[in-house]
Tab-separated table of C-alpha atoms and ligand atoms in Angstrom:
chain	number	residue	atom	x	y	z
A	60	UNK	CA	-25.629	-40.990	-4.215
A	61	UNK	CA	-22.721	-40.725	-6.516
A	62	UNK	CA	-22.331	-41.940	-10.283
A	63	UNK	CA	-23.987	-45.204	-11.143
A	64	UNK	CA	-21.243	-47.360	-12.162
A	65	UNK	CA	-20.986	-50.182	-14.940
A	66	UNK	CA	-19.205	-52.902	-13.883
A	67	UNK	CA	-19.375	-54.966	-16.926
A	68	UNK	CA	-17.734	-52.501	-18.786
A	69	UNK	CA	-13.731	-52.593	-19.130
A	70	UNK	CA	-12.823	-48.746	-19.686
A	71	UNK	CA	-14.913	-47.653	-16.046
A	72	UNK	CA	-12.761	-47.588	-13.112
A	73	UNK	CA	-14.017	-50.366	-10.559
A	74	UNK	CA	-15.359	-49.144	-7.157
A	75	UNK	CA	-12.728	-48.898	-4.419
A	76	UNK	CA	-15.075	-48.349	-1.686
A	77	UNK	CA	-18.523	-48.657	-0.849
A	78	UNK	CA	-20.981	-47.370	1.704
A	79	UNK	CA	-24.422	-48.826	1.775
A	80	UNK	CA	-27.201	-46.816	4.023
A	81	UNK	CA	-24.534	-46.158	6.576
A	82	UNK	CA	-25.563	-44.861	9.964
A	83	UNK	CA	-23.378	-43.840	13.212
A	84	UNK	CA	-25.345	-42.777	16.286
A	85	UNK	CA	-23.287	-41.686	19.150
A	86	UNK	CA	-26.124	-42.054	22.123
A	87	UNK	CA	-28.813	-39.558	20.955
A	88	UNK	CA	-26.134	-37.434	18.510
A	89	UNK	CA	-26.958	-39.164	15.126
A	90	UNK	CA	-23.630	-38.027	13.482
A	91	UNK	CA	-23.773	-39.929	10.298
A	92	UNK	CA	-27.205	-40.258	9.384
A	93	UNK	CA	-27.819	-43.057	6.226
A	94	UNK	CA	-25.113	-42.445	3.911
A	95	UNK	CA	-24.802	-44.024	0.660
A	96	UNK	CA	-21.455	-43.594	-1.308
A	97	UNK	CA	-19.498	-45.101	-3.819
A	98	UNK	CA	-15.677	-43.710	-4.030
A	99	UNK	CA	-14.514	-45.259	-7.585
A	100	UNK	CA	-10.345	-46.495	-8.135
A	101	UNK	CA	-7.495	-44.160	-8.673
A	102	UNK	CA	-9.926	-41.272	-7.784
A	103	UNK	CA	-9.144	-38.409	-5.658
A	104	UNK	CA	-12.617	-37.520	-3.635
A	105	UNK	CA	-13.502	-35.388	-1.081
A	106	UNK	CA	-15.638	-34.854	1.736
A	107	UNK	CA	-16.394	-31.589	2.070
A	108	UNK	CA	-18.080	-29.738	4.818
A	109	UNK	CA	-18.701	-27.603	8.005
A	110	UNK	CA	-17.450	-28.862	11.355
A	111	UNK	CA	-19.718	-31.412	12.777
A	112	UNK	CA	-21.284	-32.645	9.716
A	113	UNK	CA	-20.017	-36.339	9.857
A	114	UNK	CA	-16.943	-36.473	7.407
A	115	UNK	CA	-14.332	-37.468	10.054
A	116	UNK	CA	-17.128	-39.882	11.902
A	117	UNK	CA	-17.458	-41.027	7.848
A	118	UNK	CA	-13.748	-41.697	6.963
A	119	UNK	CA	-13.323	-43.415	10.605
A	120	UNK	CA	-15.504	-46.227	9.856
A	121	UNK	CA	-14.435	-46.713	6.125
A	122	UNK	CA	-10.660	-47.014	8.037
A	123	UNK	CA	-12.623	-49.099	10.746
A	124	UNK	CA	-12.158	-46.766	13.930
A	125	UNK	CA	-15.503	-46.962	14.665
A	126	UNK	CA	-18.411	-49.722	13.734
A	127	UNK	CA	-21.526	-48.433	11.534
A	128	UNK	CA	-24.541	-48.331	14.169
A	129	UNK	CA	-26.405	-49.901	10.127
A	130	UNK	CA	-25.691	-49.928	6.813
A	131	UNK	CA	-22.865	-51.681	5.043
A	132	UNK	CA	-19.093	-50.497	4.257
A	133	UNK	CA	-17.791	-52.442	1.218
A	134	UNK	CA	-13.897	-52.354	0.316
A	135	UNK	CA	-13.037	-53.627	-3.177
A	136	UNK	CA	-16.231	-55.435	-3.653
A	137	UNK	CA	-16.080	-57.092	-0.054
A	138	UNK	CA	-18.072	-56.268	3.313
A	139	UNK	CA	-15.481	-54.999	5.387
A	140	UNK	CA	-18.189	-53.493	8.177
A	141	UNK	CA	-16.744	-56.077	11.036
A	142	UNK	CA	-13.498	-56.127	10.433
A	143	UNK	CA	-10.662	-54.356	12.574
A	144	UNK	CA	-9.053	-51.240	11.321
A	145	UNK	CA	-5.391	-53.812	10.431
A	146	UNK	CA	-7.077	-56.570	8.624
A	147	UNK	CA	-8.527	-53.418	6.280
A	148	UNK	CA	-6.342	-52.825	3.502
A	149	UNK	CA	-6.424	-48.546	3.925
A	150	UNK	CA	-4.110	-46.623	5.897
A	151	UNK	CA	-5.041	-43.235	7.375
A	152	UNK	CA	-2.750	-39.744	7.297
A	153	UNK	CA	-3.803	-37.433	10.417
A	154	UNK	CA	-3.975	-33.445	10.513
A	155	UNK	CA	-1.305	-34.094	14.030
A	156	UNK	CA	0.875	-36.092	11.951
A	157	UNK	CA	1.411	-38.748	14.880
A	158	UNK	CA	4.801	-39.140	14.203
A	159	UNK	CA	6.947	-41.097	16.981
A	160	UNK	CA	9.241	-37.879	17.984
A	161	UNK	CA	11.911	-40.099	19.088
A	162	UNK	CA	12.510	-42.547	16.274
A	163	UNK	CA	13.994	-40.871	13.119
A	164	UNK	CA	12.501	-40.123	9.898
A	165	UNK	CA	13.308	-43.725	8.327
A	166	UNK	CA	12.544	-45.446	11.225
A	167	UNK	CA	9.317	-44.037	11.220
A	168	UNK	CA	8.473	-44.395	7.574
A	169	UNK	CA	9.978	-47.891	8.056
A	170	UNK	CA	7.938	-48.806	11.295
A	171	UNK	CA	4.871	-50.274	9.500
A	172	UNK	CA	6.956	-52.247	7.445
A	173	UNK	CA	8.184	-54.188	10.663
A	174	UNK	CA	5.659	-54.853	12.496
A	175	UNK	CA	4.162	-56.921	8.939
A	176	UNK	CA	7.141	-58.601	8.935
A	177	UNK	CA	8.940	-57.157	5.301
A	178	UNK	CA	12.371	-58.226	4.720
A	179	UNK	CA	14.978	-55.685	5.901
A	180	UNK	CA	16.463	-55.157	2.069
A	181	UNK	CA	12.879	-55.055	0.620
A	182	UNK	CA	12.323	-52.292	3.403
A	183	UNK	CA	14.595	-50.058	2.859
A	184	UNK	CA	14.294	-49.875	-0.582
A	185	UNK	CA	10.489	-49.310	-0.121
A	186	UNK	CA	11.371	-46.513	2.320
A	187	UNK	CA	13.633	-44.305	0.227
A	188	UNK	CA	11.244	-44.995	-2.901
A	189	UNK	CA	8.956	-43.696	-0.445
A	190	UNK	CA	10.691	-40.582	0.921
A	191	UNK	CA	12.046	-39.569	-2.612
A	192	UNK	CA	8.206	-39.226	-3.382
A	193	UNK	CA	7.377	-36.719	-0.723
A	194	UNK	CA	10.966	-34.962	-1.854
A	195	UNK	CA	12.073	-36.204	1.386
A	196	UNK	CA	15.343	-37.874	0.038
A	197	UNK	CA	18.680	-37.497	2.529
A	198	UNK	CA	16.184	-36.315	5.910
A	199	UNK	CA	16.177	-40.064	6.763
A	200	UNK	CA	18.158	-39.277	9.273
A	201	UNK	CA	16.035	-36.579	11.250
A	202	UNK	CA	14.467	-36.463	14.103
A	203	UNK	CA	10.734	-34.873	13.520
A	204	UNK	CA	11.301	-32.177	15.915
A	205	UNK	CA	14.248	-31.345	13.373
A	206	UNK	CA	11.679	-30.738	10.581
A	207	UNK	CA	9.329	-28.233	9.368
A	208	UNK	CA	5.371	-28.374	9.847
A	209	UNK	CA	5.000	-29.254	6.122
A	210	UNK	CA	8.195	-31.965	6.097
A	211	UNK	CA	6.554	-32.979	8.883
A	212	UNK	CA	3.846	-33.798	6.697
A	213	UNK	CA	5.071	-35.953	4.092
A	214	UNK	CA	6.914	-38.300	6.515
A	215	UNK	CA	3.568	-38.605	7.730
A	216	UNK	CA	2.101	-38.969	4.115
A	217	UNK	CA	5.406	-41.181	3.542
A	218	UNK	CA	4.696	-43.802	6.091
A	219	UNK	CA	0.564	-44.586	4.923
A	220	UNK	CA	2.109	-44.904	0.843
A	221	UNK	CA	5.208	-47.090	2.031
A	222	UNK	CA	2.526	-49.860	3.074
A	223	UNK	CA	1.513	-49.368	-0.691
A	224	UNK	CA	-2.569	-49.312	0.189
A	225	UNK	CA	-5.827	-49.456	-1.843
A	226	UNK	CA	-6.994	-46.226	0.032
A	227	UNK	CA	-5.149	-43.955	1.602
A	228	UNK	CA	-7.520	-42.047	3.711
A	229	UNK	CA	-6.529	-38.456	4.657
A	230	UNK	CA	-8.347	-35.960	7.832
A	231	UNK	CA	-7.336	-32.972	7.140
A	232	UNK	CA	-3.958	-33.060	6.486
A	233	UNK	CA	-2.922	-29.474	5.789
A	234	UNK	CA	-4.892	-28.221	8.426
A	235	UNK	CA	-2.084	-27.067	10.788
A	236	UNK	CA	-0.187	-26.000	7.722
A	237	UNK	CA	-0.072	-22.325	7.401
A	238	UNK	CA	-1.788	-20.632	3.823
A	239	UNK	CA	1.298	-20.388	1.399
A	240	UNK	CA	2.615	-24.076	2.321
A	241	UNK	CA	-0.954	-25.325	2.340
A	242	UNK	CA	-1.441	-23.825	-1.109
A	243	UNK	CA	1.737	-25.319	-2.007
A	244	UNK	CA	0.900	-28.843	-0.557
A	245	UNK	CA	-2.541	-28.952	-2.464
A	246	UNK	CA	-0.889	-29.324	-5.748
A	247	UNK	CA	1.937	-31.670	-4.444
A	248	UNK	CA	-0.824	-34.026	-2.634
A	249	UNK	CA	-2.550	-34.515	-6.325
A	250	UNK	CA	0.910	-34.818	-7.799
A	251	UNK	CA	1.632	-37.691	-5.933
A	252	UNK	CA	-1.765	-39.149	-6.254
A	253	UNK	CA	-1.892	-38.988	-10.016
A	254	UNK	CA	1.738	-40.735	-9.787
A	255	UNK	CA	0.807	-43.276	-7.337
A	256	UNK	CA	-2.598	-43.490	-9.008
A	257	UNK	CA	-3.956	-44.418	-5.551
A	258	UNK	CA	-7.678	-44.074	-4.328
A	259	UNK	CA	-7.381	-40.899	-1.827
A	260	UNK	CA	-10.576	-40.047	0.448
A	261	UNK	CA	-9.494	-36.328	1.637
A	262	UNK	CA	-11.852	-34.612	4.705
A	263	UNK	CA	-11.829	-31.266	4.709
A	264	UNK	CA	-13.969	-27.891	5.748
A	265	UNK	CA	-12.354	-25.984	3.184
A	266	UNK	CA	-13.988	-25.400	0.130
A	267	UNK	CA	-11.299	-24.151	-1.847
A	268	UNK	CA	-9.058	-27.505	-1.236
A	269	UNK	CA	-11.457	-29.406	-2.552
A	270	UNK	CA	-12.051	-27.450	-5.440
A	271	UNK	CA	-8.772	-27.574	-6.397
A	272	UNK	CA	-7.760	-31.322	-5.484
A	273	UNK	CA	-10.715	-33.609	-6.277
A	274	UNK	CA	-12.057	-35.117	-9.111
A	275	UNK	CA	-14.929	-35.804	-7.228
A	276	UNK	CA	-16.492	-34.569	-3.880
A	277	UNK	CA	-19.304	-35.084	-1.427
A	278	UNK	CA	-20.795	-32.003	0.232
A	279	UNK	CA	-21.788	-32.920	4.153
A	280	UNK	CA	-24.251	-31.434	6.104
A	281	UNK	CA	-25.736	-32.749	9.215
A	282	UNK	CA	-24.723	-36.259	8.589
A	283	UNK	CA	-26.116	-36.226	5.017
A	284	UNK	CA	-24.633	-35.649	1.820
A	285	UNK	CA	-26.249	-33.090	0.061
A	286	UNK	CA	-24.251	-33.765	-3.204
A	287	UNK	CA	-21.553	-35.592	-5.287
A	288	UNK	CA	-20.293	-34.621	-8.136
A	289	UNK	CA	-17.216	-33.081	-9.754
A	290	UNK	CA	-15.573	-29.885	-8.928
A	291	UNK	CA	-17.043	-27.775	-11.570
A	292	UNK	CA	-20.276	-29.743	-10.839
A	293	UNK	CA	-21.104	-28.572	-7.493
A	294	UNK	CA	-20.066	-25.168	-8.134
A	295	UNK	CA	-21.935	-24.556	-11.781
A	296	UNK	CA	-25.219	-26.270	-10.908
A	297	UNK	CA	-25.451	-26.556	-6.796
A	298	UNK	CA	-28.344	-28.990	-5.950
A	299	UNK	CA	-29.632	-26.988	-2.673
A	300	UNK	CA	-29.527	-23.577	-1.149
A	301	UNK	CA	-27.077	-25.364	1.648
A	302	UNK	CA	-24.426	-26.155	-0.971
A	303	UNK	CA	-24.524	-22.891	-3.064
A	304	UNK	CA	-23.494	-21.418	0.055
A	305	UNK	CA	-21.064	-23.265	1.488
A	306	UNK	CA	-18.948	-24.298	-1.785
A	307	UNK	CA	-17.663	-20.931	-3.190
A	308	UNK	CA	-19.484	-17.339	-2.180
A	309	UNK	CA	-22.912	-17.468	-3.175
A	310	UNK	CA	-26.001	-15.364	-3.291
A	311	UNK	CA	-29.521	-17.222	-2.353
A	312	UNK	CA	-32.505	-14.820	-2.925
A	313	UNK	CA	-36.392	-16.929	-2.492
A	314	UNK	CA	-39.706	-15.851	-1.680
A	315	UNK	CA	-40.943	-12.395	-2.493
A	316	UNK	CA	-37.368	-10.906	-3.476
A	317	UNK	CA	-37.077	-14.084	-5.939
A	318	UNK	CA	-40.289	-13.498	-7.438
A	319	UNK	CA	-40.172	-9.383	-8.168
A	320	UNK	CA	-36.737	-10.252	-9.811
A	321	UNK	CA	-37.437	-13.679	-11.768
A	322	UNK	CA	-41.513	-14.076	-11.789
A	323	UNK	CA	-40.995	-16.614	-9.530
A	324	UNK	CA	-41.144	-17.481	-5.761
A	325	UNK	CA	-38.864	-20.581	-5.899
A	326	UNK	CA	-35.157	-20.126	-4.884
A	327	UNK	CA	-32.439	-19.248	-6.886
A	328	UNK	CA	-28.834	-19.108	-6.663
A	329	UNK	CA	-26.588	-16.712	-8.177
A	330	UNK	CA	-22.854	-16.394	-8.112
A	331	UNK	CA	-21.006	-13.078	-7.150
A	332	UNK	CA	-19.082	-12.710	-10.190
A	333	UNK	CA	-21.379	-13.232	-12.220
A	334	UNK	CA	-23.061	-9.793	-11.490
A	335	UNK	CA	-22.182	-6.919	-12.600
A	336	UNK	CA	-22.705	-2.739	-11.458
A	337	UNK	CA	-24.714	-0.834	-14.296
A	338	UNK	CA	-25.749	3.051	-14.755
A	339	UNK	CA	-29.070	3.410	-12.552
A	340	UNK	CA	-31.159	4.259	-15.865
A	341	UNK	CA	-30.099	1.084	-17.871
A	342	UNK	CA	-33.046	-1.354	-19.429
A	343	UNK	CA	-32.723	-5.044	-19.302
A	344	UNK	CA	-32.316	-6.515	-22.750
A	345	UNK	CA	-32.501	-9.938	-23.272
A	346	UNK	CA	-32.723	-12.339	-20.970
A	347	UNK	CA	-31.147	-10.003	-18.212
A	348	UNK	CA	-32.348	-9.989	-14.567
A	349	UNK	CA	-31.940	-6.612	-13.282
A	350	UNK	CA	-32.322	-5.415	-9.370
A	351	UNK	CA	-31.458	-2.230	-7.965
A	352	UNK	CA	-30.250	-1.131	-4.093
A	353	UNK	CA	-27.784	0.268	-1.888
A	354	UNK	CA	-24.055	-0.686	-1.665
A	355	UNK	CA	-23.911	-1.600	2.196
A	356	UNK	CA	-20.598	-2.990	2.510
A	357	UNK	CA	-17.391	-2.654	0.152
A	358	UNK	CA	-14.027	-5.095	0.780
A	359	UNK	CA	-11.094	-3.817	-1.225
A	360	UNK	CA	-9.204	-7.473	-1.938
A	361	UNK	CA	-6.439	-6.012	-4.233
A	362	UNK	CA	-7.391	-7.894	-7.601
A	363	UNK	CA	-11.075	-7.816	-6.944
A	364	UNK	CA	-13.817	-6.015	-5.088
A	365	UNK	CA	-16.767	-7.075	-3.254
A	366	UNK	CA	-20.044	-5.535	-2.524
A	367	UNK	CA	-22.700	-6.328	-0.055
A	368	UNK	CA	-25.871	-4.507	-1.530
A	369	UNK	CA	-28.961	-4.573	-0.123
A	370	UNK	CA	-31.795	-4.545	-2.911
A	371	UNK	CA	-35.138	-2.494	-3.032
A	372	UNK	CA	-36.751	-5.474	-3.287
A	373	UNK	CA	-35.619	-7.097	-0.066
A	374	UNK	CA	-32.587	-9.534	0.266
A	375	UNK	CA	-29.108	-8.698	-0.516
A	376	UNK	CA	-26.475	-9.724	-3.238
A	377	UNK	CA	-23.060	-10.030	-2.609
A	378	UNK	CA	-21.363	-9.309	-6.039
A	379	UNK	CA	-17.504	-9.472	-6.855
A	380	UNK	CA	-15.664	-7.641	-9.683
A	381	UNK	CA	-12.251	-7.715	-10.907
A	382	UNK	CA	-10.084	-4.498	-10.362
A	383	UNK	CA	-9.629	-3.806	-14.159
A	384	UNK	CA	-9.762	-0.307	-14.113
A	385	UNK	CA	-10.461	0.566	-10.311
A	386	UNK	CA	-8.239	1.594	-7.711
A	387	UNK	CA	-9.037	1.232	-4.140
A	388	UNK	CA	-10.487	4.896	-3.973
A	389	UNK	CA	-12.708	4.184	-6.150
A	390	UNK	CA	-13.923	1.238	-5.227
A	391	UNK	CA	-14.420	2.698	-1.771
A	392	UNK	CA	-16.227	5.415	-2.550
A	393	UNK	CA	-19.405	3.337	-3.911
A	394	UNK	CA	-20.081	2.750	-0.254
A	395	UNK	CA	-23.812	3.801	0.111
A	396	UNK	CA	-24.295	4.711	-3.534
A	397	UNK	CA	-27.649	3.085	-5.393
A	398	UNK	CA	-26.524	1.304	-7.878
A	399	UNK	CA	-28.131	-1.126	-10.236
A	400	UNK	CA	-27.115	-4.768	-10.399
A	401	UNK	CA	-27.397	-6.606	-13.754
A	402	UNK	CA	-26.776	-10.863	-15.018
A	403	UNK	CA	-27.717	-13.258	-17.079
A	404	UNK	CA	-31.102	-15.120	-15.591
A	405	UNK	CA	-29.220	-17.909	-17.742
A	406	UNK	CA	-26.868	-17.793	-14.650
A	407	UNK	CA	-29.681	-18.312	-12.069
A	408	UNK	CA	-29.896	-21.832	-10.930
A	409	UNK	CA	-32.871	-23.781	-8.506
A	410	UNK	CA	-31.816	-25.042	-5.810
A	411	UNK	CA	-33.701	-26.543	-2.593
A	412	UNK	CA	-34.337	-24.254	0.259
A	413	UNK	CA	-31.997	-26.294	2.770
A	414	UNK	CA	-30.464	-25.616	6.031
A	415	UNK	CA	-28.834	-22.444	6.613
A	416	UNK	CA	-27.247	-20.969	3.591
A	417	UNK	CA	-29.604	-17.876	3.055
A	418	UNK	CA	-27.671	-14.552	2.361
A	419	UNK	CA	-24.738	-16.039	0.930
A	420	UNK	CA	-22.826	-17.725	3.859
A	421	UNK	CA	-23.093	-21.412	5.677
A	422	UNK	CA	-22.564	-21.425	9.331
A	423	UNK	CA	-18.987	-23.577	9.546
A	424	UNK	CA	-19.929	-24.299	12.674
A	425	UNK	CA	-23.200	-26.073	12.593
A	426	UNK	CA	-24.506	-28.571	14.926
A	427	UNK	CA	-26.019	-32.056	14.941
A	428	UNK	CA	-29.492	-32.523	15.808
B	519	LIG	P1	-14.823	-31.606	12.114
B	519	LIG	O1	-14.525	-30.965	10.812
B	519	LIG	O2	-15.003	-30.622	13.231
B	519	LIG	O3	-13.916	-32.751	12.462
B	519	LIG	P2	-16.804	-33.499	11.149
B	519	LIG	O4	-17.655	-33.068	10.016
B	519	LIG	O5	-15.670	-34.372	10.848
B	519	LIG	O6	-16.315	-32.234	11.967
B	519	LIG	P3	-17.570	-35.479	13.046
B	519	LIG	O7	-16.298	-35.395	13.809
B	519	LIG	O8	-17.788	-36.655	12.192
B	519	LIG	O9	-17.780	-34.168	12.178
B	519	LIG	O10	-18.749	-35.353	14.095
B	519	LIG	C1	-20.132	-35.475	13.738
B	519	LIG	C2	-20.974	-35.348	14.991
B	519	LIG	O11	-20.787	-36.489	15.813
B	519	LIG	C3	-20.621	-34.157	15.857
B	519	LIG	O12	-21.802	-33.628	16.399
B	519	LIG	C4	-19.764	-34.752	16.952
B	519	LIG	O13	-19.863	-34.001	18.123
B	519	LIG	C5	-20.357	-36.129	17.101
B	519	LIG	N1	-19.349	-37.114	17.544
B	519	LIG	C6	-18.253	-37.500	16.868
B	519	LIG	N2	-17.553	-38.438	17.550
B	519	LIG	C7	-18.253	-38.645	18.700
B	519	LIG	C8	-18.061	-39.494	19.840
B	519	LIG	N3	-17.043	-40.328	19.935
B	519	LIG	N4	-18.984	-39.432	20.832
B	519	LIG	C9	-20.042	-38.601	20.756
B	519	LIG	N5	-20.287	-37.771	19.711
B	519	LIG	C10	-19.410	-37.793	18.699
């Protein structure tokens, strides 16, 4: 998958890493399952996807923690597939940090910097060009239990930049990180990637990070990638049922539901806020799709609204609307109301059937064959 890439032509990035047909079988657990990727310079990509779909098993043999069972992992242009994780030129940031508690916050930015043998004056320097770029400038002389979870963090983000890598591989990072700081680290992670203008490989489950971070992102399912493409790709125009559902909320309706509301059997995704509640007796105009039902479910979310409704026609939409003129109460009291639901059939997009997403929700905890 990804973007085809010229490499004769100046202005397009080159390709920082490479994975050709890539397979990992753990005995009779196939947990990456013929991958092929291509992660382009300076880029910040992610793989995205539920637990058990193959991202970490993925970013462990591109760092070279584990051996491809096939296929081919290419690093700047060179087959890297037998080589051992130090003579790889990629360092790796963990969600546990794996700090060393009892050396101090230089020492352990420092440490990699020894054992290849850099110069003490050239080290230091590296190190506090390296802490003042996490904001990390006069904690040098911490200890890591003296730090918070998200300082914590950036030493260990510190210590894989201060070896200056192609790739800087990153599982999960923010993971243990609570919402605000995580929030908060999101935009300071890209910050420093745009400054460093480093390739960054990011694994995460959560949608929303990846959204927000990548310029480009593969979505993981069962040891396949079901897509790549940009942020605003994956959300506007989702390739299968699997990804509509898992990136963003999203409403799948097929079958016999899909063909009373479009003339057509073949499944469709449609967004929740791109639906809105009209009067009972109103008359599509246009190239509206109209559906009406019962409001099963309502979740009061202070700036917005949701509503589970279950249509006449079978299936349910999940819609989303923005508080502008309702107050809890009211919003509430549409519980169990028929209502009629109205878009644009503009807004309707194809997808692929694929495992799992029906109704709106993946199952983040999916298994491997
Ligand atoms: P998570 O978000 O939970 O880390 P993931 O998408 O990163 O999930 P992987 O850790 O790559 O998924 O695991 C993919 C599959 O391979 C899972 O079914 C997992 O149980 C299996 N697996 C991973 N490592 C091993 C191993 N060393 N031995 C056996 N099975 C493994």
């Amino acid at each position: 998958m990804g973007q085809p890439v010229d490499r004769m032509s100046a202005e397009q990035p080159g390709v920082a890493v490479l994975l050709e047909k890539v397979e990992k079988r753990f005995g009779e657990v196939v947990a990456v399952d013929g991958i092929d990727l291509e992660v382009l310079e300076g880029e910040f990509f992610s793989m995205l996807g539920p637990s058990g779909s193959g991202k970490t098993t993925c970013l462990r043999m591109i760092a070279g923690f584990e051996a491809p069972s096939s296929g081919r992992i290419l690093l700047g242009g060179r087959d890297v597939s037998k080589q051992p994780p130090y003579e790889r030129d990629v360092n790796t940031v963990f969600q546990d940090y794996a700090l060393f508690p009892h050396m101090t916050v230089e020492d352990n930015v420092e440490y990699g910097l020894k054992v290849k043998k850099v110069p003490k004056d050239d080290r230091r320097d590296r190190v506090a060009d390296a802490l003042e770029m996490v904001q990390l400038t006069g904690f040098g002389g911490r200890k890591p239990a003296q730090l918070s979870g998200g300082q914590r963090q950036r030493v260990a983000l510190a210590r894989a930049l201060v070896n200056r890598p192609k790739v800087l591989l990153l599982d999960e990072p923010l993971g243990a990180l609570d919402l605000k700081l995580r929030q908060a680290m999101q935009i300071e992670l890209k910050e420093i990637q745009q400054q460093v203008g480093l390739t960054f490989i990011y694994v995460t489950h959560d949608q929303e990070e990846a959204l927000t971070m990548s310029d480009r992102l593969a979505v993981f399912s069962r040891g396949r990638i079901e897509q790549v493409g940009s942020p605003a790709e994956v959300y506007e125009r989702p390739a299968t049922g699997f990804v509509a559902g898992f990136v963003g909320a999203s409403n799948v309706l097929s079958g016999e539901a899909a063909r009373a509301l479009t003339g057509d059997a073949h499944a469709f995704t449609i967004r929740p806020e791109k639906i809105a509640m009209a009067d009972l007796d109103h008359q599509a105009v246009g190239d509206e799709c109209t559906a009406t039902g019962k409001v099963q479910e309502v979740v009061y979310l202070g700036a917005s609204t949701r509503y589970v409704v279950h249509l006449d026609v079978g299936g349910e939409l999940v819609i989303v609307q923005q508080n502008l003129d309702t107050s809890s109460m009211e919003a509430l009291q549409v519980r169990g109301k028929a209502v009629r639901l109205v878009w644009k059939a503009r807004n309707n997009r194809p997808v692929e059937e694929a495992t799992g997403a029906i109704g709106g929700s993946a199952d983040p905890e999916e298994g491997v064959r």
